[in-house]
Short mmCIF file of C-alpha atoms in Angstrom, two decimals:
data_model
loop_
_atom_site.label_atom_id
_atom_site.label_comp_id
_atom_site.label_asym_id
_atom_site.label_seq_id
_atom_site.Cartn_x
_atom_site.Cartn_y
_atom_site.Cartn_z
CA LYS A 1 -11.71 47.89 20.29
CA VAL A 2 -15.51 46.43 20.74
CA VAL A 3 -18.55 45.64 22.69
CA THR A 4 -19.35 42.50 24.39
CA GLY A 5 -22.11 44.58 26.60
CA SER A 6 -20.48 42.38 29.71
CA LEU A 7 -17.75 42.34 32.19
CA VAL A 8 -15.28 40.41 30.76
CA MET A 9 -14.17 38.34 33.35
CA ARG A 10 -11.37 36.66 32.39
CA MET A 11 -8.93 35.91 30.01
CA PRO A 12 -6.09 33.90 29.84
CA ASP A 13 -2.04 35.10 28.64
CA GLN A 14 -1.80 32.43 26.75
CA SER A 15 -3.60 31.44 23.58
CA ASP A 16 -5.14 28.31 24.77
CA ASP A 17 -5.60 27.10 20.58
CA THR A 18 -3.20 27.33 17.74
CA THR A 19 -4.69 26.16 15.06
CA SER A 20 -2.70 25.83 11.29
CA SER A 21 -5.49 26.77 7.94
CA SER A 22 -4.99 25.01 5.31
CA SER A 23 -3.15 28.59 3.69
CA SER A 24 -0.77 27.41 6.63
CA SER A 25 -1.93 30.56 8.47
CA GLU A 26 -1.59 30.35 12.19
CA ILE A 27 -4.70 31.55 13.57
CA SER A 28 -4.76 31.72 17.70
CA THR A 29 -7.88 31.33 19.66
CA TRP A 30 -8.37 32.72 23.37
CA LEU A 31 -11.48 31.96 25.16
CA PHE A 32 -12.87 34.38 27.71
CA GLY A 33 -15.73 34.39 30.36
CA THR A 34 -18.04 37.58 31.36
CA ILE A 35 -19.86 38.40 34.49
CA SER A 36 -23.57 37.11 32.74
CA GLY A 37 -21.46 33.48 32.59
CA SER A 38 -21.93 34.35 28.27
CA LEU A 39 -18.38 32.66 27.20
CA GLY A 40 -16.57 34.14 23.82
CA VAL A 41 -13.52 33.63 21.98
CA VAL A 42 -11.16 36.55 20.00
CA ALA A 43 -9.10 35.01 17.22
CA THR A 44 -6.12 36.39 15.68
CA LEU A 45 -6.19 36.02 12.32
CA PRO A 46 -3.51 37.04 9.54
CA LYS A 47 -3.62 39.86 7.28
CA ARG A 48 -5.58 38.82 4.90
CA GLU A 49 -8.22 36.49 6.10
CA PHE A 50 -9.01 39.75 8.69
CA LEU A 51 -9.02 42.34 5.42
CA LEU A 52 -11.37 39.97 3.57
CA LEU A 53 -13.46 39.23 6.78
CA ASN A 54 -13.42 42.98 7.17
CA LYS A 55 -15.05 43.45 3.51
CA VAL A 56 -17.29 40.98 4.44
CA GLN A 57 -18.74 42.50 8.33
CA GLU A 58 -19.37 46.31 6.09
CA ALA A 59 -21.00 44.61 3.61
CA MET A 60 -23.57 42.79 5.47
CA GLN A 61 -24.10 45.80 7.82
CA LYS A 62 -25.83 47.23 4.42
CA VAL A 63 -27.64 44.39 3.86
CA VAL A 64 -28.66 42.85 7.23
CA THR A 65 -30.90 44.66 9.37
CA GLY A 66 -28.92 44.93 13.16
CA VAL A 67 -29.87 44.07 17.04
CA GLY A 68 -33.29 45.86 17.58
CA ASN A 69 -33.24 47.63 14.38
CA PHE A 70 -29.55 49.76 15.46
CA SER A 71 -26.95 49.81 13.25
CA HIS A 72 -24.02 47.39 13.28
CA SER A 73 -21.77 49.50 14.57
CA ASP A 74 -24.17 51.16 17.11
CA PHE A 75 -24.30 48.11 18.84
CA ARG A 76 -20.66 46.56 18.97
CA SER A 77 -19.54 50.29 19.54
CA PHE A 78 -19.43 51.62 23.34
CA HIS A 79 -21.41 54.45 24.79
CA ASN A 80 -21.52 56.60 28.68
CA VAL A 81 -22.08 60.30 28.88
CA GLN A 82 -18.65 61.39 27.50
CA ARG A 83 -17.70 59.28 25.21
CA SER A 84 -18.34 57.03 22.65
CA ILE A 85 -16.61 54.47 20.94
CA LYS A 86 -16.53 53.35 17.18
CA MET A 87 -15.67 49.11 17.48
CA GLN A 88 -12.06 49.04 16.08
CA ASN A 89 -9.75 46.06 14.86
CA PHE A 90 -12.45 43.54 15.28
CA ILE A 91 -14.34 41.43 13.24
CA ASP A 92 -17.84 40.45 14.12
CA GLY A 93 -17.51 36.60 13.76
CA ASP A 94 -21.76 36.40 14.44
CA LEU A 95 -21.99 39.31 11.56
CA VAL A 96 -20.15 37.40 9.12
CA GLU A 97 -21.15 33.64 10.18
CA ILE A 98 -25.09 35.13 9.57
CA PHE A 99 -23.61 35.17 6.10
CA LEU A 100 -24.24 31.86 5.76
CA ASP A 101 -27.82 31.82 6.60
CA LEU A 102 -28.90 34.25 3.85
CA SER A 103 -30.87 33.79 0.84
CA LYS A 104 -27.94 33.23 -2.18
CA GLU A 105 -29.25 36.31 -3.85
CA ASP A 106 -28.50 38.05 -1.10
CA GLN A 107 -24.44 35.71 -0.54
CA ASP A 108 -24.56 37.69 -4.48
CA VAL A 109 -24.59 40.70 -3.15
CA VAL A 110 -23.10 41.11 -0.16
CA SER A 111 -20.29 38.99 -2.42
CA LYS A 112 -19.95 42.18 -5.14
CA LEU A 113 -19.90 44.42 -2.27
CA SER A 114 -16.41 42.53 -0.62
CA GLY A 115 -15.11 41.98 -3.28
CA VAL A 116 -15.70 38.51 -3.63
CA ALA A 117 -16.25 36.72 -7.29
CA ASN A 118 -18.27 33.45 -6.76
CA SER A 119 -20.47 33.81 -2.96
CA GLU A 120 -19.40 30.03 -2.62
CA ASP A 121 -16.18 30.71 -2.56
CA LEU A 122 -17.03 32.88 0.22
CA VAL A 123 -19.04 30.62 1.64
CA LYS A 124 -16.28 28.00 1.94
CA LYS A 125 -13.51 31.10 3.73
CA ILE A 126 -16.32 31.46 5.92
CA GLU A 127 -16.39 28.05 6.94
CA GLU A 128 -13.03 27.39 7.40
CA ILE A 129 -11.99 30.19 8.75
CA SER A 130 -15.21 29.61 11.66
CA ARG A 131 -14.44 25.80 11.76
CA LEU A 132 -10.48 27.10 12.77
CA THR A 133 -11.73 29.51 15.58
CA HIS A 134 -14.60 27.39 17.77
#
């Protein structure tokens, strides 16, 4: 569950692309369009990559200021008068890719918080997954 900020109008039933990564895992991607004209990509990730990127996402929320000074989890949550729903089982690729633009010191902090010993290894992994999902 995730908030895109706009009504999703089209998401094909079948995967548009399946890419094999170097670890022989498959990543399937779906392109979607919204009523406001935005395009996005949803990708399935192998469990190992999902767990790693989820840790990176959580660490990034501690290091990076969110949009409009909102916490990232609030920004990506759904809220109305009756209920609030937090983002679940979803990696925000835009947030994770910001890691690549961080200073070396901030990359080291995020890597440590994510349980990755070497920030260069994390850069390579994020670049690989980014390449496979775009």
